[in-house]
mmCIF file of C-alpha atoms in Angstrom:
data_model
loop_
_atom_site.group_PDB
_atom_site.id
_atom_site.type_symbol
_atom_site.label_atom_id
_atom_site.label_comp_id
_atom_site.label_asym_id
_atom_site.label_seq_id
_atom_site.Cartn_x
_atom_site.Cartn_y
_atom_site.Cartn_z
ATOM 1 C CA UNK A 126 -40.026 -133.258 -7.601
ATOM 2 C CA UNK A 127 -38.436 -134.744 -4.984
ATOM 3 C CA UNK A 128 -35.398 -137.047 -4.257
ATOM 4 C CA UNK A 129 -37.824 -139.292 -2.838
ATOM 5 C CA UNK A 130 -40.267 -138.852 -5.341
ATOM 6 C CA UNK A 131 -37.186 -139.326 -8.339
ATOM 7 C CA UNK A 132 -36.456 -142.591 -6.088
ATOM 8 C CA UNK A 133 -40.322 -143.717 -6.699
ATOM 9 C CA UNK A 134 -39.955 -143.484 -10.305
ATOM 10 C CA UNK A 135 -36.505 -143.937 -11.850
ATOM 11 C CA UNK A 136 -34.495 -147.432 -12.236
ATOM 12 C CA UNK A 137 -32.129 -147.543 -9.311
ATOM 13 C CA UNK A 138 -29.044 -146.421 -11.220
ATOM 14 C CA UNK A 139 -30.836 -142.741 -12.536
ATOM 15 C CA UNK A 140 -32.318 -142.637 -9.451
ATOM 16 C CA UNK A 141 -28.319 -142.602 -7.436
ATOM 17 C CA UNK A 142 -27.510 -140.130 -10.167
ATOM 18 C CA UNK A 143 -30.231 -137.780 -9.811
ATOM 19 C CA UNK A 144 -29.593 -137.854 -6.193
ATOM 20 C CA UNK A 145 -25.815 -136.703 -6.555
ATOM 21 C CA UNK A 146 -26.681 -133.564 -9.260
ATOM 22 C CA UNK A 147 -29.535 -132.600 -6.650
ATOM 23 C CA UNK A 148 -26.611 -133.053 -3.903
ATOM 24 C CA UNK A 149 -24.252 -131.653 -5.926
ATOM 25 C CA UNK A 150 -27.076 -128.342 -7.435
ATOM 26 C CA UNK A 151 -27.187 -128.007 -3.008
ATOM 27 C CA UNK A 152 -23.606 -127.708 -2.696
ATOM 28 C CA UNK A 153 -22.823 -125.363 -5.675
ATOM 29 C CA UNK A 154 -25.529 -122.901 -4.469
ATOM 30 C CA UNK A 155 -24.089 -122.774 -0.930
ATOM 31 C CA UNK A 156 -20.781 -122.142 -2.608
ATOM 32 C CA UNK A 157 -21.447 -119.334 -4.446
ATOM 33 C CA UNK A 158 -23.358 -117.309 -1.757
ATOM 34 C CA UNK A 159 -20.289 -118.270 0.299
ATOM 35 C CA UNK A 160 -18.522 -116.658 -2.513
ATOM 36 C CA UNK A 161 -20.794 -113.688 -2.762
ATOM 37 C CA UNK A 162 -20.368 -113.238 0.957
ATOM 38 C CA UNK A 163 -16.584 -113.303 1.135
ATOM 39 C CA UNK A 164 -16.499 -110.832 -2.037
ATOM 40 C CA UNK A 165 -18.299 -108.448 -0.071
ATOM 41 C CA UNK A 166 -16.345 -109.115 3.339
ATOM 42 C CA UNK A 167 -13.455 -108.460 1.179
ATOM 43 C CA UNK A 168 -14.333 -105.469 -0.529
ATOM 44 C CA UNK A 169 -15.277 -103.920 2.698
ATOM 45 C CA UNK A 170 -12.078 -104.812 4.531
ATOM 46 C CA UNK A 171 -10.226 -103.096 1.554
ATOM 47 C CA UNK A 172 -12.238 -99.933 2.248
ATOM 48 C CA UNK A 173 -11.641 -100.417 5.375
ATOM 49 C CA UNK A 174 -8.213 -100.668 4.924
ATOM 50 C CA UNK A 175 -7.894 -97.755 2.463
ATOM 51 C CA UNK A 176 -9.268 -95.447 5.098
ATOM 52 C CA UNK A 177 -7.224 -96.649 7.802
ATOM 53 C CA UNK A 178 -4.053 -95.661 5.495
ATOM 54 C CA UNK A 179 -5.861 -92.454 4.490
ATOM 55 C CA UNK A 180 -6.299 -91.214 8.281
ATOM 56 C CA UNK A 181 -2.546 -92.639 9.089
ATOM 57 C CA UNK A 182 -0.898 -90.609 6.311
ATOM 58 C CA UNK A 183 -3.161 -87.333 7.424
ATOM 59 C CA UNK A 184 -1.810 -87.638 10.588
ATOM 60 C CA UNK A 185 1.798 -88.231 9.829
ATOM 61 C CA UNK A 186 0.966 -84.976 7.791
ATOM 62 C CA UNK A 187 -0.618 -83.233 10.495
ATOM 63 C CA UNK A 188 2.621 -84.073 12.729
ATOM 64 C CA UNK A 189 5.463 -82.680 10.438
ATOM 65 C CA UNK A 190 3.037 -79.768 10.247
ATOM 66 C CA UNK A 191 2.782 -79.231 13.461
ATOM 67 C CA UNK A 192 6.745 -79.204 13.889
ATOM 68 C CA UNK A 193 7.265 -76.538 11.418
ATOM 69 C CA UNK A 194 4.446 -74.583 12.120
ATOM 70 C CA UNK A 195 5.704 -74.628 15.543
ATOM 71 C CA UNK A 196 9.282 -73.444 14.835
ATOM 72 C CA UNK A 197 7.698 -70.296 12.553
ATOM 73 C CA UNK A 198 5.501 -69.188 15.392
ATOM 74 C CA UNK A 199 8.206 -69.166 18.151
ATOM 75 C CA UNK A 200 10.452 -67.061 15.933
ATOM 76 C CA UNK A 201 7.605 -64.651 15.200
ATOM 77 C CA UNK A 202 6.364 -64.381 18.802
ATOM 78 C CA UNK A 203 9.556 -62.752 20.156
ATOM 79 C CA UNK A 204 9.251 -59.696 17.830
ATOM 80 C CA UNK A 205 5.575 -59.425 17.919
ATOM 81 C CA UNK A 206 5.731 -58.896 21.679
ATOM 82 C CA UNK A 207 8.662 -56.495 21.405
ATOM 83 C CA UNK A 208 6.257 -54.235 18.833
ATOM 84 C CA UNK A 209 3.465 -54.652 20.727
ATOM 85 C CA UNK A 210 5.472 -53.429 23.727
ATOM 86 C CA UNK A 211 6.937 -50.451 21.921
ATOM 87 C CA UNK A 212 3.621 -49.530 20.608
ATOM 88 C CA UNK A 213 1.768 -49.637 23.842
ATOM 89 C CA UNK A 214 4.523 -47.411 25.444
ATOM 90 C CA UNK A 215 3.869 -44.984 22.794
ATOM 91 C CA UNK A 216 0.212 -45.099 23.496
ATOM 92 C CA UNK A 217 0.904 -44.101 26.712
ATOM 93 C CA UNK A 218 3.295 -41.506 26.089
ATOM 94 C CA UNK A 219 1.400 -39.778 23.511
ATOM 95 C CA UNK A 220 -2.139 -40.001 24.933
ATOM 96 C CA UNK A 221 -1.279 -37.035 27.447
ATOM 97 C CA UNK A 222 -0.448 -34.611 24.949
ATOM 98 C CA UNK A 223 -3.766 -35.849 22.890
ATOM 99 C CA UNK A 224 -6.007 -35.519 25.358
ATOM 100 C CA UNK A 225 -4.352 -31.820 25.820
ATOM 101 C CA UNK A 226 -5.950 -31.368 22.603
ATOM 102 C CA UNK A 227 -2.871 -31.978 20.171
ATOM 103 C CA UNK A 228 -4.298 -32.982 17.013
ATOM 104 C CA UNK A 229 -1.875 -34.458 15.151
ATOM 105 C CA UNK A 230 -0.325 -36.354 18.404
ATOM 106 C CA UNK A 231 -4.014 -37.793 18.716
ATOM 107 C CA UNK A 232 -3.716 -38.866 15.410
ATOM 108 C CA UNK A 233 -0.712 -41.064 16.220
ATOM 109 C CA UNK A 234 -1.772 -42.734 19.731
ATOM 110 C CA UNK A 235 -4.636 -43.572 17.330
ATOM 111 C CA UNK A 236 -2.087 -45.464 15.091
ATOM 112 C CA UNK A 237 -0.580 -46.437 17.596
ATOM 113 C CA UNK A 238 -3.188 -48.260 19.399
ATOM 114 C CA UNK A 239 -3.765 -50.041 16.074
ATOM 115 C CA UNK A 240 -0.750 -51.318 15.807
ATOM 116 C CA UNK A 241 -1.355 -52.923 19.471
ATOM 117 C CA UNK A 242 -4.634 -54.331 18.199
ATOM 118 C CA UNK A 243 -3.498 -55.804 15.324
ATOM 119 C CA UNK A 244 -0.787 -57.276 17.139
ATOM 120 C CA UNK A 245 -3.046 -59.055 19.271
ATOM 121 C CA UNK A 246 -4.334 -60.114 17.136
ATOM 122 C CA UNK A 247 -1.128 -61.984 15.387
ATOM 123 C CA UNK A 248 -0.291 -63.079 19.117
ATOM 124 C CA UNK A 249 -3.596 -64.983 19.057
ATOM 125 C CA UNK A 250 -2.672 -66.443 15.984
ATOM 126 C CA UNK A 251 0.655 -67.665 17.029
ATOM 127 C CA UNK A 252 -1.265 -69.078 20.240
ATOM 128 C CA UNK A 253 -3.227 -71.398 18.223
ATOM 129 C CA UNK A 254 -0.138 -72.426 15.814
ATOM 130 C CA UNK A 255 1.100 -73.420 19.128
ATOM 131 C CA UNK A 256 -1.674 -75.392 20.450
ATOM 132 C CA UNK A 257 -1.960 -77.213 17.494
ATOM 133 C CA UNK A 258 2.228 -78.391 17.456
ATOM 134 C CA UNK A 259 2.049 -78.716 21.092
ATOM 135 C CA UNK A 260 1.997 -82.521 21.919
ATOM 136 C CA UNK A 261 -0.913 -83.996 23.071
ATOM 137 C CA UNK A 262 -1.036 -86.455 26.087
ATOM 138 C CA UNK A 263 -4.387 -87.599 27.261
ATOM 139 C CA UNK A 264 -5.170 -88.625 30.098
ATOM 140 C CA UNK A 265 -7.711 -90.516 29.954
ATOM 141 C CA UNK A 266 -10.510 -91.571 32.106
ATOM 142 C CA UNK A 267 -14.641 -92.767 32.295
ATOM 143 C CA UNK A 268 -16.813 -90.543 31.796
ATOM 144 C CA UNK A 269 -20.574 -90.442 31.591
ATOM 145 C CA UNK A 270 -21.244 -88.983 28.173
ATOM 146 C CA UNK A 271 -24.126 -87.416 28.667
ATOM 147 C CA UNK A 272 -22.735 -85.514 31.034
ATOM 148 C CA UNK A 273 -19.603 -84.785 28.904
ATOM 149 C CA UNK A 274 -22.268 -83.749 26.094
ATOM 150 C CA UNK A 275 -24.152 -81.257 28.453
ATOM 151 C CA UNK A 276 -21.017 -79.555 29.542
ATOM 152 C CA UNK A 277 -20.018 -78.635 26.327
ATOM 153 C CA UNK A 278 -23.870 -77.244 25.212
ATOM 154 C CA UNK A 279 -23.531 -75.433 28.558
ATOM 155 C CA UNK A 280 -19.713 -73.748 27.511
ATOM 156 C CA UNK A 281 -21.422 -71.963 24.645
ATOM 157 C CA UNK A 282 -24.996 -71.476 25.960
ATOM 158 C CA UNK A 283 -25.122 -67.754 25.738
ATOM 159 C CA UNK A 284 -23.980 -67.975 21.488
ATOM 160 C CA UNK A 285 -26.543 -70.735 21.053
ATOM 161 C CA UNK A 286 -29.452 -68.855 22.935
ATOM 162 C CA UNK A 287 -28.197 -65.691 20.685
ATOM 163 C CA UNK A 288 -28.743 -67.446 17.717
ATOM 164 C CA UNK A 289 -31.530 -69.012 18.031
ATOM 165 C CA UNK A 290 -30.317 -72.698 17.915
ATOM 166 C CA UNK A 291 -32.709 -75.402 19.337
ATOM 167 C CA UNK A 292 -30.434 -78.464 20.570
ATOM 168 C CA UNK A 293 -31.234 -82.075 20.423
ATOM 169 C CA UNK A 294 -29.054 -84.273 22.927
ATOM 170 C CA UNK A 295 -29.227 -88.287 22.979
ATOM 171 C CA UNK A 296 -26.535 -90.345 25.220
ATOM 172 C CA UNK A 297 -28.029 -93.401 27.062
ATOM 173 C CA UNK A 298 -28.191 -93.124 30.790
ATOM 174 C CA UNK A 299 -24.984 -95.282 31.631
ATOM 175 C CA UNK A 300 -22.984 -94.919 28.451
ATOM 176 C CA UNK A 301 -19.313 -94.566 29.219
ATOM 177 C CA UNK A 302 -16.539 -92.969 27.450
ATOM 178 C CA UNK A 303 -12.678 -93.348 28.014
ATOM 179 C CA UNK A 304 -11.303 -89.899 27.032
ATOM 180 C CA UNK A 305 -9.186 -87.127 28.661
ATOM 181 C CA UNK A 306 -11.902 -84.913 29.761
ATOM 182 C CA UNK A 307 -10.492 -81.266 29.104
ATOM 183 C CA UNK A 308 -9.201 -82.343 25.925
ATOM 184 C CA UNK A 309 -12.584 -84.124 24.627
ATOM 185 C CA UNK A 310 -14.465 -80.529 25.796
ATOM 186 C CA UNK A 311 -12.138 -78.597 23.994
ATOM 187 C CA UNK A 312 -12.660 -81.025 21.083
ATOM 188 C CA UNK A 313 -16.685 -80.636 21.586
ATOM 189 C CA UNK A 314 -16.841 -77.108 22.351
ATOM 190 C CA UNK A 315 -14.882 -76.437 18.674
ATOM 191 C CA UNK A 316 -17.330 -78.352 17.125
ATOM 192 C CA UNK A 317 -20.422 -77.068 18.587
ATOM 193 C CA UNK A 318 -18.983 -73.497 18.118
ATOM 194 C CA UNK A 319 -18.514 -74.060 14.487
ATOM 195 C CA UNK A 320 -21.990 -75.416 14.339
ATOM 196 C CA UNK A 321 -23.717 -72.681 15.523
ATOM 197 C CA UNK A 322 -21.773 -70.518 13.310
ATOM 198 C CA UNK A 323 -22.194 -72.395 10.349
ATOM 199 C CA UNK A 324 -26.187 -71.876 11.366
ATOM 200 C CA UNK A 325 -26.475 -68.095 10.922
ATOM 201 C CA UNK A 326 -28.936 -67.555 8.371
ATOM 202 C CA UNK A 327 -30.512 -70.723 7.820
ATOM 203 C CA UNK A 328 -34.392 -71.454 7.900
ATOM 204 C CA UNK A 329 -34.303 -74.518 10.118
ATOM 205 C CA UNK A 330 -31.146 -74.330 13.136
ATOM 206 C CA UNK A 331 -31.061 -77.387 14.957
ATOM 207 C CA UNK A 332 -27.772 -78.653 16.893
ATOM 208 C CA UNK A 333 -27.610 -82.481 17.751
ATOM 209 C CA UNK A 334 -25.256 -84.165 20.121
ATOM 210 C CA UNK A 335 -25.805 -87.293 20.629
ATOM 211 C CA UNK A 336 -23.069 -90.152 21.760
ATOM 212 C CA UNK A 337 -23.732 -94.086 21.198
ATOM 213 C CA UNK A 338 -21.705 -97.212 21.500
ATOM 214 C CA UNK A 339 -19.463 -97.508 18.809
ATOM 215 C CA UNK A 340 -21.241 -100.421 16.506
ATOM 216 C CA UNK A 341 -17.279 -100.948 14.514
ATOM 217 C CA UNK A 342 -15.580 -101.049 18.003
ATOM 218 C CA UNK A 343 -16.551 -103.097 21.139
ATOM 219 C CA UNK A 344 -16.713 -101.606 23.937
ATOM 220 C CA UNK A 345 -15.599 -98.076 21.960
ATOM 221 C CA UNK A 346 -18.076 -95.200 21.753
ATOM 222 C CA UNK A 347 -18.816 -92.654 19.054
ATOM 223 C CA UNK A 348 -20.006 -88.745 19.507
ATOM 224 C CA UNK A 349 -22.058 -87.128 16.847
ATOM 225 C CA UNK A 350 -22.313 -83.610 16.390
ATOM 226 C CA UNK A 351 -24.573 -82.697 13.402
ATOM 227 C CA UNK A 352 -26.319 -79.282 12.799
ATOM 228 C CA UNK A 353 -28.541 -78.066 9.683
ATOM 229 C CA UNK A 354 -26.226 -75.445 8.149
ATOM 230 C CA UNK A 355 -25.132 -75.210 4.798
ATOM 231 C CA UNK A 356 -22.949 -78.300 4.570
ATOM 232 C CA UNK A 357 -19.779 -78.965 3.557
ATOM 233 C CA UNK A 358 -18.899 -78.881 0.127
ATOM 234 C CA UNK A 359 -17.742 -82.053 -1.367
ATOM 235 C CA UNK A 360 -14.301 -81.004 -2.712
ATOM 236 C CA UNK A 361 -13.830 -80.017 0.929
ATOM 237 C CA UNK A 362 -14.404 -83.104 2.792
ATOM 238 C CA UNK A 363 -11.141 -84.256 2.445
ATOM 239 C CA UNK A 364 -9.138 -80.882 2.977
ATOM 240 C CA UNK A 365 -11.183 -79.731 6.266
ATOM 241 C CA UNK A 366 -8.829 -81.208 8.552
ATOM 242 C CA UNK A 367 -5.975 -79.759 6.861
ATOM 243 C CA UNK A 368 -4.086 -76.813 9.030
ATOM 244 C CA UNK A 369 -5.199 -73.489 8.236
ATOM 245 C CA UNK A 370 -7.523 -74.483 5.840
ATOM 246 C CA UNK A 371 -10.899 -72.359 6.197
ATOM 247 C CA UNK A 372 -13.954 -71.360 4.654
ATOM 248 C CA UNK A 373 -14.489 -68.513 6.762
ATOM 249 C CA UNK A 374 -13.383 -64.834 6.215
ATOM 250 C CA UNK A 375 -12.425 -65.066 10.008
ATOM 251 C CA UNK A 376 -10.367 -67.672 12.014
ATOM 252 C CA UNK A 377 -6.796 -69.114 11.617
ATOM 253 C CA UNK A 378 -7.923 -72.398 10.284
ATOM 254 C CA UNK A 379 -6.673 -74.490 13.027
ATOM 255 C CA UNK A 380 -9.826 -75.434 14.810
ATOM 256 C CA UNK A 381 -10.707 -78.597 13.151
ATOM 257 C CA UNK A 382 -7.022 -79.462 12.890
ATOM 258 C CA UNK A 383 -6.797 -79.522 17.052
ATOM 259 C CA UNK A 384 -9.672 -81.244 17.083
ATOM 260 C CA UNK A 385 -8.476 -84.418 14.939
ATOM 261 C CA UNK A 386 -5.336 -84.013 16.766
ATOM 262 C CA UNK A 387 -6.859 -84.381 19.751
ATOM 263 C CA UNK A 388 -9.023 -87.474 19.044
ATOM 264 C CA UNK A 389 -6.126 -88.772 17.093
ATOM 265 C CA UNK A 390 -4.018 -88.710 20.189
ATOM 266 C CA UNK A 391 -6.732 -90.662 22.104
ATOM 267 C CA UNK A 392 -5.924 -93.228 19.524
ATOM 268 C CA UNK A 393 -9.573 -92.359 18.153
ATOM 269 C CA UNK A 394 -10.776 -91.192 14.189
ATOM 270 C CA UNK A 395 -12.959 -88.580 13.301
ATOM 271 C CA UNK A 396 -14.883 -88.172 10.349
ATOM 272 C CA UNK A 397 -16.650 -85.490 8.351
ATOM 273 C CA UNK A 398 -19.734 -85.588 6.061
ATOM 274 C CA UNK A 399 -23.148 -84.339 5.188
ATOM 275 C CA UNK A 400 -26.449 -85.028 6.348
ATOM 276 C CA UNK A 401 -29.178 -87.236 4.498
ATOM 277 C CA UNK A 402 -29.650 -84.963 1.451
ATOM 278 C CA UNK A 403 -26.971 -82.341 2.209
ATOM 279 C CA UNK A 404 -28.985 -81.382 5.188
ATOM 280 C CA UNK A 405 -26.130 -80.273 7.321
ATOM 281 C CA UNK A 406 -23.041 -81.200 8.656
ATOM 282 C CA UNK A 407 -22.105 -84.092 10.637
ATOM 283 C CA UNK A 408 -18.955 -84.696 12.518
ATOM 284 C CA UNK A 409 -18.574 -88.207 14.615
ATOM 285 C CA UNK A 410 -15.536 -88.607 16.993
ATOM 286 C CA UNK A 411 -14.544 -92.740 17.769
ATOM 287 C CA UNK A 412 -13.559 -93.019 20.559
ATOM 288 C CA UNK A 413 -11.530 -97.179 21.321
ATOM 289 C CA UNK A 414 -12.409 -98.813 24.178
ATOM 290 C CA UNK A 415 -9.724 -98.691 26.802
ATOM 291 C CA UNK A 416 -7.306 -101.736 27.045
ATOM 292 C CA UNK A 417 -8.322 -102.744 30.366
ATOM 293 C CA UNK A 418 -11.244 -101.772 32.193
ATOM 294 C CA UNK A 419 -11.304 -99.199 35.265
ATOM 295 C CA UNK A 420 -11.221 -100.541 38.497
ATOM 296 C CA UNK A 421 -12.975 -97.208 39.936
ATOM 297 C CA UNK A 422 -16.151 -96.171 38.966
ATOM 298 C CA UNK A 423 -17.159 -93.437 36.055
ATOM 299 C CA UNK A 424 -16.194 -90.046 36.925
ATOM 300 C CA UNK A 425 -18.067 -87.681 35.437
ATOM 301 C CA UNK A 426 -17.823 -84.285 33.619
ATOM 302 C CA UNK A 427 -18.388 -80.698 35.967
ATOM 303 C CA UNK A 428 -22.037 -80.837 36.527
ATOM 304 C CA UNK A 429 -24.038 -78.382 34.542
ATOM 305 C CA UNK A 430 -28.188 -78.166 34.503
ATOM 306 C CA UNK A 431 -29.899 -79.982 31.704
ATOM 307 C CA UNK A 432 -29.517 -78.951 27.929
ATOM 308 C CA UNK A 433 -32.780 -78.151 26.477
ATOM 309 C CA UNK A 434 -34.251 -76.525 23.496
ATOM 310 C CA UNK A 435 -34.262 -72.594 23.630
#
C-alpha cells in the first residue's frame, strides 16, 4: 500500500503518521547502505594503507641493504682481482712446460685455471651486489609500451625460441608510459628471463606481456608479465623481493631485488602473485603518471620486428 492509498483510508492524523514511518523506513534504508558503503570504502583504504606501509618498510630495508652489501663487495673485489691476477699469471707460466708434456705441471695450470674460473665467477657476484647498492636515478621519459614490451621479448629471443615458449603480447596502440627506458628493459628483460626459466619442464609454456592503463592511478600505467610455470609458493610471496633470496640452485639472488629497486626508484610498486588457480606466476610493475605532462611527443623504445608466437 501506498502513501496515497494509506491517505484514502486512514483518519487524517494516522494517515500524517504513517506518512512519517514510511518517510522515516526511506531514510533509515538509505542510511544503512550509506553505512555499508563507507564500511567497505574503509576497509579497503586500510588495506590499502597496510600495503602502502608494507612496500615503504621493504624498501627502507632494501636501502640499508644495499649500503652494507655494498661496503662487503668493495672490500672483497680488491683481493679477488689480485688472485685472479696471480692465478692467471701462473696459467701462463706453467702452460709451456705442460704442453712440453710435464705431467704434474699440467696438473697445476689445470688448478690453476680453476681458480681463475671460480674467481669469475665471485667477480660476477660482486658485480651484481653492486648494481643492486648502486643508486638509481631515472630518467624518465614517454614511451610507447608496446614498443618497450617488444624490445624486451626481442633481448631474449634466442632463450625463448630454445625453449619452446609461445608469447602473448597486449599494449594498446597509443598507450604511454613515463619510465627511464634502459632501466624499465633491464627491469623487463629480468623478468622475462626468469619466466622462461621458471618454464623448463612444464606441459603448457606460455609468456604474456601485456601493459594497460593503470585502473588505481590516473594517468599511471601497469606492465604484466605472467608465464605458466610452477608458481610461486605462498610462504614465498612475501620474501621474493628480499636480496639474495632464491629458489634456484644457480643465481646470486639479486635479480628480483634490482628489479623492485628499479621500479621503486621510478616512484612505482611491483607486486608478485599467482595465476587464477596457481597457474603461473604473475608479476605487474605500476608505473605513476608523471607530474606534468611532456611537451614533446612519445619517444619510443629501439625498434625491433614484431613479437610473435614461436
Amino acid at each position: 500500500m501506498t502513501s496515497t492509498d494509506v491517505n484514502n483510508t486512514l483518519p487524517r492524523h494516522e494517515a500524517d503518521l504513517a506518512e512519517v514511518i514510511h518517510a522515516y523506513n526511506q531514510v533509515t534504508q538509505r542510511l544503512e547502505r550509506s553505512h555499508e558503503r563507507l564500511k567497505g570504502e574503509v576497509l579497503r583504504l586500510r588495506q590499502e594503507l597496510a600495503s602502502t606501509n608494507a612496500q615503504l618498510q621493504r624498501s627502507r630495508r632494501l636501502s640499508a641493504l644495499g649500503e652494507m652489501a655494498a661496503g662487503i663487495a668493495h672490500e672483497i673485489r680488491n683481493p679477488l682481482s689480485a688472485i685472479q691476477l696471480y692465478a692467471q699469471m701462473a696459467v701462463e707460466d706453467i702452460e709451456p712446460a705442460a704442453r712440453a708434456g710435464d705431467a704434474k705441471l699440467g696438473q697445476a695450470a689445470a688448478h690453476a685455471g680453476k681458480i681463475v674460473a671460480a674467481v669469475r665467477g665471485l667477480d660476477a657476484i660482486v658485480h651484481d651486489v653492486l648494481s643492486f647498492a648502486r643508486e638509481i636515478e631515472p630518467r624518465p621519459g614517454c614511451l610507447e609500451a608496446r614498443a618497450v614490451l617488444e624490445r624486451a621479448i626481442e633481448a631474449h629471443r634466442p632463450a625463448i625460441d630454445a625453449a619452446g615458449v609461445a608469447v602473448r603480447l597486449r599494449a594498446p596502440s597509443r598507450l604511454e608510459l613515463h619510465a627511464d627506458a634502459d632501466l624499465l628493459h633491464r627491469a623487463l628483460l629480468n623478468l622475462v628471463r626468469n619466466a622462461v626459466e621458471a618454464m623448463a619442464g612444464a606441459a603448457t609454456r606460455e609468456l604474456t606481456l601485456e601493459a594497460r592503463p593503470d585502473d588505481d592511478d590516473a594517468g599511471g600505467a601497469m606492465i604484466c608479465v605472467a608465464d605458466t610455470g610452477p608458481g610461486i609458493e605462498p610462504q614465498n610471496i612475501d620474501r621474493i623481493f628480499n636480496p639474495f633470496f632464491t629458489t634456484r640452485n644457480t643465481g646470486t639472488g639479486l635479480g628480483l631485488a634490482i628489479v623492485h629497486r628499479i621500479i621503486d626508484a621510478h616512484g612505482g610498486a611491483i607486486v608478485a602473485d599467482n595465476g587464477p588457480d596457481d597457474s603461473g606466476a604473475v608479476f605487474e610493475l605500476h608505473l605513476p603518471a608523471p607530474a606534468t605532462a611532456p611537451a614533446t611527443a612519445p619517444a619510443t623504445a629501439p625498434a625491433t620486428a614484431p613479437a610473435t608466437a614461436p
